PDB file of C-alpha atoms in Angstrom:
ATOM      1  CA  MET A  26      -0.418   0.206  -0.050  1.00 65.00           C
ATOM      2  CA  GLU A  27       1.057   3.028  -0.938  1.00 81.00           C
ATOM      3  CA  SER A  28       1.762   5.983   1.914  1.00 95.00           C
ATOM      4  CA  TYR A  29       1.987   9.786   1.581  1.00 98.00           C
ATOM      5  CA  GLY A  30       3.057  12.362   3.411  1.00 98.00           C
ATOM      6  CA  ILE A  31       2.453  15.874   4.198  1.00 98.00           C
ATOM      7  CA  VAL A  32       5.365  19.077   4.946  1.00 98.00           C
ATOM      8  CA  ASN A  33       5.024  20.590   8.281  1.00 98.00           C
ATOM      9  CA  VAL A  34       7.906  22.665   8.624  1.00 98.00           C
ATOM     10  CA  PRO A  35       8.192  25.949   6.673  1.00 98.00           C
ATOM     11  CA  VAL A  36      10.401  25.090   4.002  1.00 98.00           C
ATOM     12  CA  ALA A  37      11.327  21.351   4.182  1.00 98.00           C
ATOM     13  CA  THR A  38      14.424  20.551   1.741  1.00 98.00           C
ATOM     14  CA  ILE A  39      14.668  18.070  -0.275  1.00 98.00           C
ATOM     15  CA  TRP A  40      17.995  16.316  -0.951  1.00 98.00           C
ATOM     16  CA  GLU A  41      19.717  14.088  -4.032  1.00 96.00           C
ATOM     17  CA  GLY A  42      20.139  11.083  -1.598  1.00 95.00           C
ATOM     18  CA  ARG A  43      20.206  10.275   1.958  1.00 95.00           C
ATOM     19  CA  SER A  44      23.038  13.006   2.724  1.00 93.00           C
ATOM     20  CA  GLU A  45      23.142  16.961   3.320  1.00 93.00           C
ATOM     21  CA  ILE A  46      26.531  17.089   1.423  1.00 94.00           C
ATOM     22  CA  LYS A  47      28.050  15.206  -1.332  1.00 94.00           C
ATOM     23  CA  GLU A  48      31.628  15.632  -2.844  1.00 93.00           C
ATOM     24  CA  ASN A  49      31.466  17.193  -6.000  1.00 93.00           C
ATOM     25  CA  SER A  50      34.360  16.679  -8.430  1.00 92.00           C
ATOM     26  CA  LEU A  51      36.962  19.316  -7.235  1.00 94.00           C
ATOM     27  CA  GLY A  52      37.106  17.441  -4.299  1.00 95.00           C
ATOM     28  CA  GLU A  53      34.460  20.410  -2.307  1.00 95.00           C
ATOM     29  CA  TRP A  54      32.428  19.273  -0.176  1.00 96.00           C
ATOM     30  CA  VAL A  55      28.899  20.873  -0.766  1.00 94.00           C
ATOM     31  CA  SER A  56      25.070  21.373  -0.442  1.00 93.00           C
ATOM     32  CA  ALA A  57      23.374  17.773  -1.964  1.00 94.00           C
ATOM     33  CA  ILE A  58      20.159  20.179  -2.071  1.00 96.00           C
ATOM     34  CA  SER A  59      17.518  19.112  -4.658  1.00 95.00           C
ATOM     35  CA  ASP A  60      14.340  21.201  -3.896  1.00 98.00           C
ATOM     36  CA  GLU A  61      12.423  22.361  -1.290  1.00 98.00           C
ATOM     37  CA  GLY A  62       8.527  21.367   0.125  1.00 98.00           C
ATOM     38  CA  LEU A  63       6.848  24.020   1.274  1.00 98.00           C
ATOM     39  CA  TYR A  64       4.223  23.408   4.136  1.00 98.00           C
ATOM     40  CA  GLY A  65       0.542  21.779   3.599  1.00 98.00           C
ATOM     41  CA  MET A  66       2.442  20.379   0.625  1.00 98.00           C
ATOM     42  CA  GLY A  67       1.540  16.267  -0.891  1.00 98.00           C
ATOM     43  CA  LEU A  68       4.611  13.980  -1.070  1.00 98.00           C
ATOM     44  CA  LEU A  69       4.261  10.467  -2.832  1.00 98.00           C
ATOM     45  CA  ILE A  70       6.721   7.999  -0.154  1.00 98.00           C
ATOM     46  CA  THR A  71       8.219   6.161  -3.099  1.00 97.00           C
ATOM     47  CA  GLY A  72       9.963   3.489  -0.209  1.00 96.00           C
ATOM     48  CA  PRO A  73      11.439   2.523   3.427  1.00 96.00           C
ATOM     49  CA  GLU A  74      13.083   4.800   5.666  1.00 96.00           C
ATOM     50  CA  GLU A  75      16.344   4.659   5.966  1.00 95.00           C
ATOM     51  CA  GLN A  76      19.321   6.640   7.815  1.00 94.00           C
ATOM     52  CA  GLY A  77      16.433   9.178   8.914  1.00 96.00           C
ATOM     53  CA  PHE A  78      15.006   9.540   4.978  1.00 97.00           C
ATOM     54  CA  TYR A  79      12.190   8.948   3.133  1.00 98.00           C
ATOM     55  CA  PRO A  80      12.438   8.631  -0.711  1.00 98.00           C
ATOM     56  CA  VAL A  81       9.790  10.603  -2.224  1.00 98.00           C
ATOM     57  CA  ARG A  82       7.859  12.218  -4.987  1.00 98.00           C
ATOM     58  CA  THR A  83       6.841  15.329  -5.841  1.00 98.00           C
ATOM     59  CA  PHE A  84       2.739  16.077  -6.996  1.00 97.00           C
ATOM     60  CA  TYR A  85       4.848  18.263 -10.095  1.00 97.00           C
ATOM     61  CA  GLY A  86       6.826  15.414  -9.772  1.00 96.00           C
ATOM     62  CA  TYR A  87      10.231  15.806  -9.071  1.00 96.00           C
ATOM     63  CA  SER A  88      12.116  12.902  -6.973  1.00 97.00           C
ATOM     64  CA  GLY A  89      14.696  13.593  -3.997  1.00 98.00           C
ATOM     65  CA  PHE A  90      14.914  12.110   0.026  1.00 98.00           C
ATOM     66  CA  ILE A  91      13.140  14.071   2.791  1.00 98.00           C
ATOM     67  CA  ARG A  92      14.129  13.886   6.520  1.00 98.00           C
ATOM     68  CA  LYS A  93      11.173  11.998   8.011  1.00 97.00           C
ATOM     69  CA  GLU A  94      10.572  14.579  10.910  1.00 98.00           C
ATOM     70  CA  ASP A  95      10.356  17.233   8.078  1.00 98.00           C
ATOM     71  CA  MET A  96       6.824  15.499   7.099  1.00 98.00           C
ATOM     72  CA  GLU A  97       3.694  14.303   8.628  1.00 97.00           C
ATOM     73  CA  THR A  98       2.963  10.834   7.451  1.00 97.00           C
ATOM     74  CA  VAL A  99      -0.693  10.130   6.232  1.00 97.00           C
ATOM     75  CA  SER A 100      -2.522   7.736   4.530  1.00 96.00           C
ATOM     76  CA  LEU A 101      -4.079   8.603   0.898  1.00 97.00           C
ATOM     77  CA  GLU A 102      -7.712   9.329   2.826  1.00 97.00           C
ATOM     78  CA  GLU A 103      -5.908  11.866   5.154  1.00 97.00           C
ATOM     79  CA  LEU A 104      -4.272  13.497   2.259  1.00 98.00           C
ATOM     80  CA  LYS A 105      -7.108  14.106  -0.432  1.00 98.00           C
ATOM     81  CA  SER A 106      -9.014  15.174   3.019  1.00 97.00           C
ATOM     82  CA  TRP A 107      -6.805  18.124   3.427  1.00 97.00           C
ATOM     83  CA  GLU A 108      -6.500  18.481  -0.071  1.00 98.00           C
ATOM     84  CA  GLU A 109     -10.092  18.680  -0.181  1.00 96.00           C
ATOM     85  CA  GLY A 110     -10.160  21.132   3.244  1.00 95.00           C
ATOM     86  CA  GLY A 111     -10.656  24.575   1.779  1.00 96.00           C
ATOM     87  CA  LEU A 112      -6.997  25.255   1.504  1.00 98.00           C
ATOM     88  CA  MET A 113      -5.239  28.596   0.329  1.00 98.00           C
ATOM     89  CA  VAL A 114      -2.105  29.583  -0.508  1.00 98.00           C
ATOM     90  CA  THR A 115      -0.030  31.946   1.672  1.00 98.00           C
ATOM     91  CA  ASP A 116       0.833  35.057  -0.095  1.00 97.00           C
ATOM     92  CA  GLY A 117       3.300  37.395   1.580  1.00 96.00           C
ATOM     93  CA  VAL A 118       7.122  37.174   2.265  1.00 97.00           C
ATOM     94  CA  TYR A 119       6.874  36.222   5.945  1.00 97.00           C
ATOM     95  CA  VAL A 120       3.670  35.664   7.337  1.00 98.00           C
ATOM     96  CA  ASP A 121       2.963  34.962   9.934  1.00 98.00           C
ATOM     97  CA  ILE A 122       0.177  32.685  11.598  1.00 98.00           C
ATOM     98  CA  VAL A 123      -1.150  33.991  15.580  1.00 98.00           C
ATOM     99  CA  SER A 124      -4.070  32.950  18.531  1.00 98.00           C
ATOM    100  CA  LEU A 125      -5.652  36.023  18.021  1.00 97.00           C
ATOM    101  CA  PRO A 126      -7.204  38.036  14.779  1.00 97.00           C
ATOM    102  CA  LYS A 127      -5.005  40.727  16.101  1.00 95.00           C
ATOM    103  CA  VAL A 128      -1.124  41.504  15.924  1.00 95.00           C
ATOM    104  CA  GLN A 129      -0.926  41.069  19.548  1.00 97.00           C
ATOM    105  CA  GLY A 130      -1.482  37.258  19.019  1.00 97.00           C
ATOM    106  CA  VAL A 131       0.993  34.082  19.867  1.00 98.00           C
ATOM    107  CA  ARG A 132       2.782  33.995  17.076  1.00 98.00           C
ATOM    108  CA  LEU A 133       2.085  30.158  16.197  1.00 98.00           C
ATOM    109  CA  LEU A 134       3.798  29.700  12.977  1.00 98.00           C
ATOM    110  CA  SER A 135       5.619  31.568   9.947  1.00 98.00           C
ATOM    111  CA  LEU A 136       5.183  30.565   6.685  1.00 98.00           C
ATOM    112  CA  PHE A 137       6.974  31.785   3.317  1.00 98.00           C
ATOM    113  CA  ARG A 138       4.997  31.926  -0.107  1.00 98.00           C
ATOM    114  CA  GLY A 139       3.533  29.268  -1.689  1.00 98.00           C
ATOM    115  CA  SER A 140       2.878  27.871   1.276  1.00 98.00           C
ATOM    116  CA  LEU A 141      -0.565  25.879   1.975  1.00 98.00           C
ATOM    117  CA  ILE A 142      -2.548  26.437   4.999  1.00 98.00           C
ATOM    118  CA  LYS A 143      -6.466  24.951   5.325  1.00 98.00           C
ATOM    119  CA  VAL A 144      -8.944  28.188   5.758  1.00 98.00           C
ATOM    120  CA  LEU A 145     -11.901  27.633   7.828  1.00 97.00           C
ATOM    121  CA  SER A 146     -13.104  31.228   7.215  1.00 97.00           C
ATOM    122  CA  PHE A 147     -11.415  33.807   4.960  1.00 96.00           C
ATOM    123  CA  ASP A 148     -13.502  36.449   6.993  1.00 92.00           C
ATOM    124  CA  SER A 149     -13.393  35.548  10.013  1.00 84.00           C
ATOM    125  CA  GLU A 150     -15.076  37.218  13.709  1.00 82.00           C
ATOM    126  CA  LYS A 151     -12.592  40.211  12.736  1.00 91.00           C
ATOM    127  CA  GLU A 152     -12.016  41.780   9.930  1.00 94.00           C
ATOM    128  CA  GLY A 153      -9.314  41.388   7.673  1.00 97.00           C
ATOM    129  CA  TRP A 154      -8.336  38.612   9.250  1.00 98.00           C
ATOM    130  CA  ALA A 155      -8.796  34.717   8.209  1.00 98.00           C
ATOM    131  CA  LYS A 156      -9.250  31.859  10.559  1.00 97.00           C
ATOM    132  CA  VAL A 157      -7.332  28.502   9.798  1.00 98.00           C
ATOM    133  CA  GLU A 158      -6.020  25.573  11.448  1.00 98.00           C
ATOM    134  CA  LEU A 159      -2.813  23.875  11.370  1.00 98.00           C
ATOM    135  CA  LEU A 160      -1.559  20.136  10.390  1.00 97.00           C
ATOM    136  CA  ASP A 161      -1.884  19.460  14.232  1.00 96.00           C
ATOM    137  CA  GLY A 162      -5.450  20.783  15.061  1.00 96.00           C
ATOM    138  CA  ARG A 163      -4.303  24.520  16.779  1.00 98.00           C
ATOM    139  CA  VAL A 164      -6.322  27.201  15.262  1.00 98.00           C
ATOM    140  CA  GLY A 165      -4.929  30.460  14.211  1.00 97.00           C
ATOM    141  CA  TYR A 166      -5.345  33.754  12.637  1.00 98.00           C
ATOM    142  CA  ILE A 167      -3.900  35.083   9.237  1.00 98.00           C
ATOM    143  CA  ARG A 168      -4.432  38.593   7.086  1.00 97.00           C
ATOM    144  CA  ASN A 169      -6.552  37.455   4.406  1.00 97.00           C
ATOM    145  CA  GLN A 170      -4.444  40.447   2.489  1.00 98.00           C
ATOM    146  CA  PHE A 171      -1.146  37.767   2.276  1.00 98.00           C
ATOM    147  CA  LEU A 172      -3.952  34.811   1.262  1.00 98.00           C
ATOM    148  CA  ARG A 173      -4.099  33.824  -2.507  1.00 98.00           C
ATOM    149  CA  ALA A 174      -6.346  31.041  -4.104  1.00 98.00           C
ATOM    150  CA  LYS A 175      -5.043  27.721  -5.119  1.00 98.00           C
ATOM    151  CA  GLU A 176      -4.117  26.801  -8.446  1.00 98.00           C
ATOM    152  CA  PHE A 177      -2.721  23.796  -8.608  1.00 98.00           C
ATOM    153  CA  SER A 178      -3.671  20.287  -8.106  1.00 98.00           C
ATOM    154  CA  GLN A 179      -1.775  17.914  -6.340  1.00 98.00           C
ATOM    155  CA  SER A 180      -4.097  14.483  -7.236  1.00 97.00           C
ATOM    156  CA  GLY A 181      -1.149  13.749  -9.400  1.00 96.00           C
ATOM    157  CA  LEU A 182       0.305  12.402  -6.115  1.00 97.00           C
ATOM    158  CA  TRP A 183      -2.164   9.426  -6.618  1.00 97.00           C
ATOM    159  CA  THR A 184      -3.342   9.316 -10.055  1.00 96.00           C
ATOM    160  CA  GLY A 185      -0.068   9.461 -10.883  1.00 93.00           C
ATOM    161  CA  GLU A 186      -0.776  12.142 -14.063  1.00 94.00           C
ATOM    162  CA  LEU A 187       0.560  16.150 -14.172  1.00 95.00           C
ATOM    163  CA  PRO A 188      -3.166  17.745 -13.153  1.00 95.00           C
ATOM    164  CA  GLN A 189      -3.068  21.086 -15.725  1.00 97.00           C
ATOM    165  CA  LYS A 190      -5.547  24.175 -14.843  1.00 97.00           C
ATOM    166  CA  GLU A 191      -7.251  24.686 -17.850  1.00 96.00           C
ATOM    167  CA  ILE A 192      -5.959  28.405 -19.082  1.00 97.00           C
ATOM    168  CA  VAL A 193      -8.839  30.549 -20.969  1.00 96.00           C
ATOM    169  CA  ASP A 194      -7.139  33.394 -21.586  1.00 97.00           C
ATOM    170  CA  GLU A 195      -3.720  33.834 -22.423  1.00 98.00           C
ATOM    171  CA  VAL A 196      -2.850  37.046 -21.951  1.00 98.00           C
ATOM    172  CA  SER A 197      -4.321  37.225 -18.297  1.00 98.00           C
ATOM    173  CA  PHE A 198      -2.167  34.139 -17.445  1.00 98.00           C
ATOM    174  CA  ARG A 199       0.836  35.585 -18.964  1.00 98.00           C
ATOM    175  CA  LYS A 200       0.600  38.516 -17.119  1.00 98.00           C
ATOM    176  CA  SER A 201      -0.204  37.018 -14.038  1.00 98.00           C
ATOM    177  CA  VAL A 202       2.669  34.870 -14.043  1.00 98.00           C
ATOM    178  CA  VAL A 203       5.303  37.525 -14.546  1.00 98.00           C
ATOM    179  CA  GLU A 204       3.738  39.593 -11.844  1.00 98.00           C
ATOM    180  CA  THR A 205       4.248  36.320  -9.679  1.00 98.00           C
ATOM    181  CA  ALA A 206       8.133  36.044 -10.848  1.00 98.00           C
ATOM    182  CA  LYS A 207       8.348  39.641 -10.030  1.00 98.00           C
ATOM    183  CA  GLN A 208       7.404  39.077  -6.536  1.00 98.00           C
ATOM    184  CA  TYR A 209      10.073  37.607  -5.741  1.00 98.00           C
ATOM    185  CA  LEU A 210      11.855  40.197  -6.917  1.00 98.00           C
ATOM    186  CA  GLY A 211      15.260  41.881  -4.071  1.00 97.00           C
ATOM    187  CA  THR A 212      15.155  37.436  -2.944  1.00 98.00           C
ATOM    188  CA  GLN A 213      18.637  35.714  -2.690  1.00 98.00           C
ATOM    189  CA  TYR A 214      19.589  33.049  -4.528  1.00 98.00           C
ATOM    190  CA  ARG A 215      19.537  29.576  -2.159  1.00 97.00           C
ATOM    191  CA  TRP A 216      21.201  26.540  -4.646  1.00 96.00           C
ATOM    192  CA  GLY A 217      17.608  24.057  -4.805  1.00 97.00           C
ATOM    193  CA  GLY A 218      15.290  26.850  -2.773  1.00 98.00           C
ATOM    194  CA  ARG A 219      11.587  27.347  -4.262  1.00 97.00           C
ATOM    195  CA  SER A 220      10.634  29.702  -1.225  1.00 98.00           C
ATOM    196  CA  THR A 221      11.023  33.740  -0.568  1.00 98.00           C
ATOM    197  CA  ALA A 222      13.739  32.661   1.955  1.00 98.00           C
ATOM    198  CA  GLY A 223      15.923  31.960  -0.861  1.00 98.00           C
ATOM    199  CA  ILE A 224      15.422  30.427  -4.683  1.00 98.00           C
ATOM    200  CA  ASP A 225      17.061  29.268  -8.032  1.00 98.00           C
ATOM    201  CA  CYS A 226      16.759  29.765 -11.240  1.00 98.00           C
ATOM    202  CA  SER A 227      14.474  26.959 -11.784  1.00 98.00           C
ATOM    203  CA  GLY A 228      12.602  27.691  -8.389  1.00 98.00           C
ATOM    204  CA  LEU A 229      11.718  30.467  -9.663  1.00 98.00           C
ATOM    205  CA  THR A 230      10.284  29.939 -12.598  1.00 98.00           C
ATOM    206  CA  SER A 231       8.281  26.346 -11.590  1.00 98.00           C
ATOM    207  CA  GLU A 232       7.178  28.096  -8.197  1.00 98.00           C
ATOM    208  CA  SER A 233       5.574  30.883 -10.629  1.00 98.00           C
ATOM    209  CA  TYR A 234       3.840  28.557 -13.166  1.00 98.00           C
ATOM    210  CA  LEU A 235       2.711  26.824 -10.489  1.00 98.00           C
ATOM    211  CA  LEU A 236       0.996  29.500  -8.399  1.00 98.00           C
ATOM    212  CA  ASN A 237      -1.073  29.693 -11.598  1.00 98.00           C
ATOM    213  CA  GLY A 238      -2.137  26.151 -12.131  1.00 98.00           C
ATOM    214  CA  ILE A 239       0.412  24.811 -14.578  1.00 98.00           C
ATOM    215  CA  LEU A 240       3.174  22.066 -13.280  1.00 98.00           C
ATOM    216  CA  THR A 241       6.682  22.800 -15.034  1.00 98.00           C
ATOM    217  CA  PHE A 242       9.613  20.843 -15.099  1.00 97.00           C
ATOM    218  CA  ARG A 243      11.928  21.832 -12.407  1.00 96.00           C
ATOM    219  CA  ASP A 244      15.479  22.039 -13.382  1.00 96.00           C
ATOM    220  CA  ALA A 245      16.545  24.094 -16.111  1.00 96.00           C
ATOM    221  CA  ARG A 246      15.820  22.583 -19.368  1.00 96.00           C
ATOM    222  CA  ILE A 247      12.667  21.438 -21.474  1.00 97.00           C
ATOM    223  CA  GLU A 248      11.923  18.372 -20.741  1.00 96.00           C
ATOM    224  CA  PRO A 249       9.144  15.925 -22.510  1.00 96.00           C
ATOM    225  CA  GLY A 250       5.965  15.471 -21.158  1.00 95.00           C
ATOM    226  CA  PHE A 251       5.945  18.714 -18.766  1.00 97.00           C
ATOM    227  CA  PRO A 252       4.083  21.141 -21.006  1.00 97.00           C
ATOM    228  CA  VAL A 253       6.900  23.615 -22.189  1.00 98.00           C
ATOM    229  CA  HIS A 254       8.024  22.597 -25.482  1.00 97.00           C
ATOM    230  CA  GLU A 255      10.419  25.177 -27.967  1.00 97.00           C
ATOM    231  CA  ILE A 256       9.712  27.673 -29.834  1.00 98.00           C
ATOM    232  CA  SER A 257      11.759  30.274 -31.671  1.00 97.00           C
ATOM    233  CA  LYS A 258      13.127  33.076 -30.112  1.00 97.00           C
ATOM    234  CA  ASP A 259      11.440  35.658 -32.159  1.00 96.00           C
ATOM    235  CA  GLU A 260       8.435  34.375 -31.116  1.00 96.00           C
ATOM    236  CA  MET A 261       8.413  34.849 -27.161  1.00 98.00           C
ATOM    237  CA  LEU A 262       6.298  36.581 -25.318  1.00 98.00           C
ATOM    238  CA  PRO A 263       5.686  37.831 -21.458  1.00 98.00           C
ATOM    239  CA  GLY A 264       5.654  34.683 -19.053  1.00 98.00           C
ATOM    240  CA  ASP A 265       8.089  32.584 -21.846  1.00 98.00           C
ATOM    241  CA  LEU A 266      10.747  30.387 -20.480  1.00 98.00           C
ATOM    242  CA  MET A 267      14.719  31.617 -21.741  1.00 98.00           C
ATOM    243  CA  TYR A 268      17.350  28.398 -21.494  1.00 98.00           C
ATOM    244  CA  PHE A 269      21.258  28.742 -20.632  1.00 98.00           C
ATOM    245  CA  PRO A 270      23.456  25.918 -19.742  1.00 98.00           C
ATOM    246  CA  GLY A 271      22.404  24.808 -16.422  1.00 97.00           C
ATOM    247  CA  HIS A 272      19.850  28.449 -16.483  1.00 98.00           C
ATOM    248  CA  ILE A 273      16.654  28.880 -16.971  1.00 98.00           C
ATOM    249  CA  ALA A 274      14.918  33.515 -17.070  1.00 98.00           C
ATOM    250  CA  MET A 275      11.270  34.568 -17.671  1.00 98.00           C
ATOM    251  CA  TYR A 276      10.880  36.561 -20.672  1.00 98.00           C
ATOM    252  CA  LEU A 277       9.387  39.959 -19.395  1.00 98.00           C
ATOM    253  CA  GLY A 278       8.767  41.340 -23.151  1.00 97.00           C
ATOM    254  CA  ASN A 279      10.903  45.080 -24.926  1.00 96.00           C
ATOM    255  CA  GLY A 280      14.159  42.658 -24.050  1.00 97.00           C
ATOM    256  CA  ALA A 281      13.912  41.898 -20.377  1.00 98.00           C
ATOM    257  CA  TYR A 282      13.562  38.673 -18.812  1.00 98.00           C
ATOM    258  CA  ILE A 283      13.728  38.097 -14.533  1.00 98.00           C
ATOM    259  CA  HIS A 284      15.718  35.537 -13.042  1.00 98.00           C
ATOM    260  CA  SER A 285      17.410  33.746 -10.328  1.00 98.00           C
ATOM    261  CA  THR A 286      21.519  34.406 -10.301  1.00 98.00           C
ATOM    262  CA  GLY A 287      24.058  33.810  -7.925  1.00 95.00           C
ATOM    263  CA  LYS A 288      26.423  35.705 -10.263  1.00 95.00           C
ATOM    264  CA  ILE A 289      28.339  38.257  -7.668  1.00 94.00           C
ATOM    265  CA  GLY A 290      26.492  41.727  -7.432  1.00 91.00           C
ATOM    266  CA  SER A 291      23.343  39.981  -8.416  1.00 93.00           C
ATOM    267  CA  GLY A 292      22.823  36.801  -5.580  1.00 93.00           C
ATOM    268  CA  GLY A 293      19.456  36.609  -5.962  1.00 98.00           C
ATOM    269  CA  VAL A 294      16.230  37.672  -8.365  1.00 98.00           C
ATOM    270  CA  VAL A 295      16.454  40.801 -10.304  1.00 98.00           C
ATOM    271  CA  ILE A 296      15.656  41.490 -14.014  1.00 98.00           C
ATOM    272  CA  ASN A 297      18.162  42.224 -16.567  1.00 98.00           C
ATOM    273  CA  SER A 298      18.182  43.078 -20.571  1.00 98.00           C
ATOM    274  CA  LEU A 299      18.880  41.526 -24.179  1.00 97.00           C
ATOM    275  CA  ASN A 300      20.021  45.082 -25.096  1.00 97.00           C
ATOM    276  CA  PRO A 301      23.765  45.652 -25.245  1.00 97.00           C
ATOM    277  CA  GLN A 302      22.997  49.414 -25.049  1.00 96.00           C
ATOM    278  CA  ALA A 303      21.210  48.839 -21.515  1.00 96.00           C
ATOM    279  CA  GLU A 304      22.763  49.165 -18.274  1.00 95.00           C
ATOM    280  CA  ASP A 305      21.539  45.223 -17.161  1.00 95.00           C
ATOM    281  CA  TYR A 306      22.749  43.668 -20.200  1.00 97.00           C
ATOM    282  CA  ARG A 307      24.343  40.037 -19.197  1.00 97.00           C
ATOM    283  CA  ALA A 308      26.526  39.512 -22.399  1.00 97.00           C
ATOM    284  CA  ASP A 309      27.723  35.831 -20.763  1.00 97.00           C
ATOM    285  CA  LEU A 310      23.826  34.959 -21.358  1.00 97.00           C
ATOM    286  CA  ALA A 311      22.880  36.868 -24.212  1.00 97.00           C
ATOM    287  CA  GLU A 312      25.566  34.561 -25.700  1.00 97.00           C
ATOM    288  CA  SER A 313      24.700  31.397 -24.344  1.00 98.00           C
ATOM    289  CA  TRP A 314      21.024  31.863 -24.789  1.00 98.00           C
ATOM    290  CA  TYR A 315      20.483  28.722 -26.497  1.00 98.00           C
ATOM    291  CA  ALA A 316      16.692  27.758 -26.557  1.00 98.00           C
ATOM    292  CA  SER A 317      13.263  29.469 -25.684  1.00 98.00           C
ATOM    293  CA  GLY A 318       9.997  27.645 -24.563  1.00 98.00           C
ATOM    294  CA  SER A 319       6.371  28.140 -24.336  1.00 98.00           C
ATOM    295  CA  ILE A 320       2.847  26.048 -22.763  1.00 98.00           C
ATOM    296  CA  PHE A 321       1.504  27.837 -25.533  1.00 97.00           C
ATOM    297  CA  VAL A 322       0.988  27.279 -29.160  1.00 83.00           C
ATOM    298  CA  ASN A 323       1.751  30.256 -31.183  1.00 65.00           C
TER     299      ASN A 323
END
């Protein structure tokens, strides 16, 4: 019988293997982080626990290993109940859940953008506050300005498919995915990260699409079986993706693109330009840009 988990910490690291470090080709010991799971997100457990780690697969089709204490083990019925129990997405850089619908309430938990929380009442007994329930059953309050609709489904955990939102208005979707990416401007670069605590290049693009209902591949390449397909560079429109060796960015239009970069002087989510005359031109990226991708058929 398959078993499942729900991330029970604000950010849970998903590792490449059953270790938090690895030796690279230079003989250096570096982080073995592969991805991150955010609070409330479901996981399929794909094997037995070993050395304190479980092998897991995310609902967007990415595999790795998670420490057992970073998730709550649940049955399929419990996971479905959580998924269908009024979940909304936290939509602030770092948002507190408190014991009372007032800023003086005791802080129960603080979550980064993209976390999932069960909303009991969007408009609780006090204006501007939503009543929510945590995984451990505690009830608290969050300012409802920091909540957004959950537009993606986690049903792929038990169906084995990638459920995608039906896009009825391409222009509106493109605008929304670009605005979502821009919400991460200034976030530090974190290898394997996908939260407002730190995010990498593919974390930025995949999370921006995910929050708008589309599950794309987690790494910086076009992968068969996912909705992004290659298009010619001159067909790019805002929201389309740009591929470089080991790197990915989102096109904003007018030659501008947003990405998370570890380059000294940037160190996180910034906007750069393809225009050689622009102050934010990146020659190294302009010259190594090898492909563009879109979820739309032009």
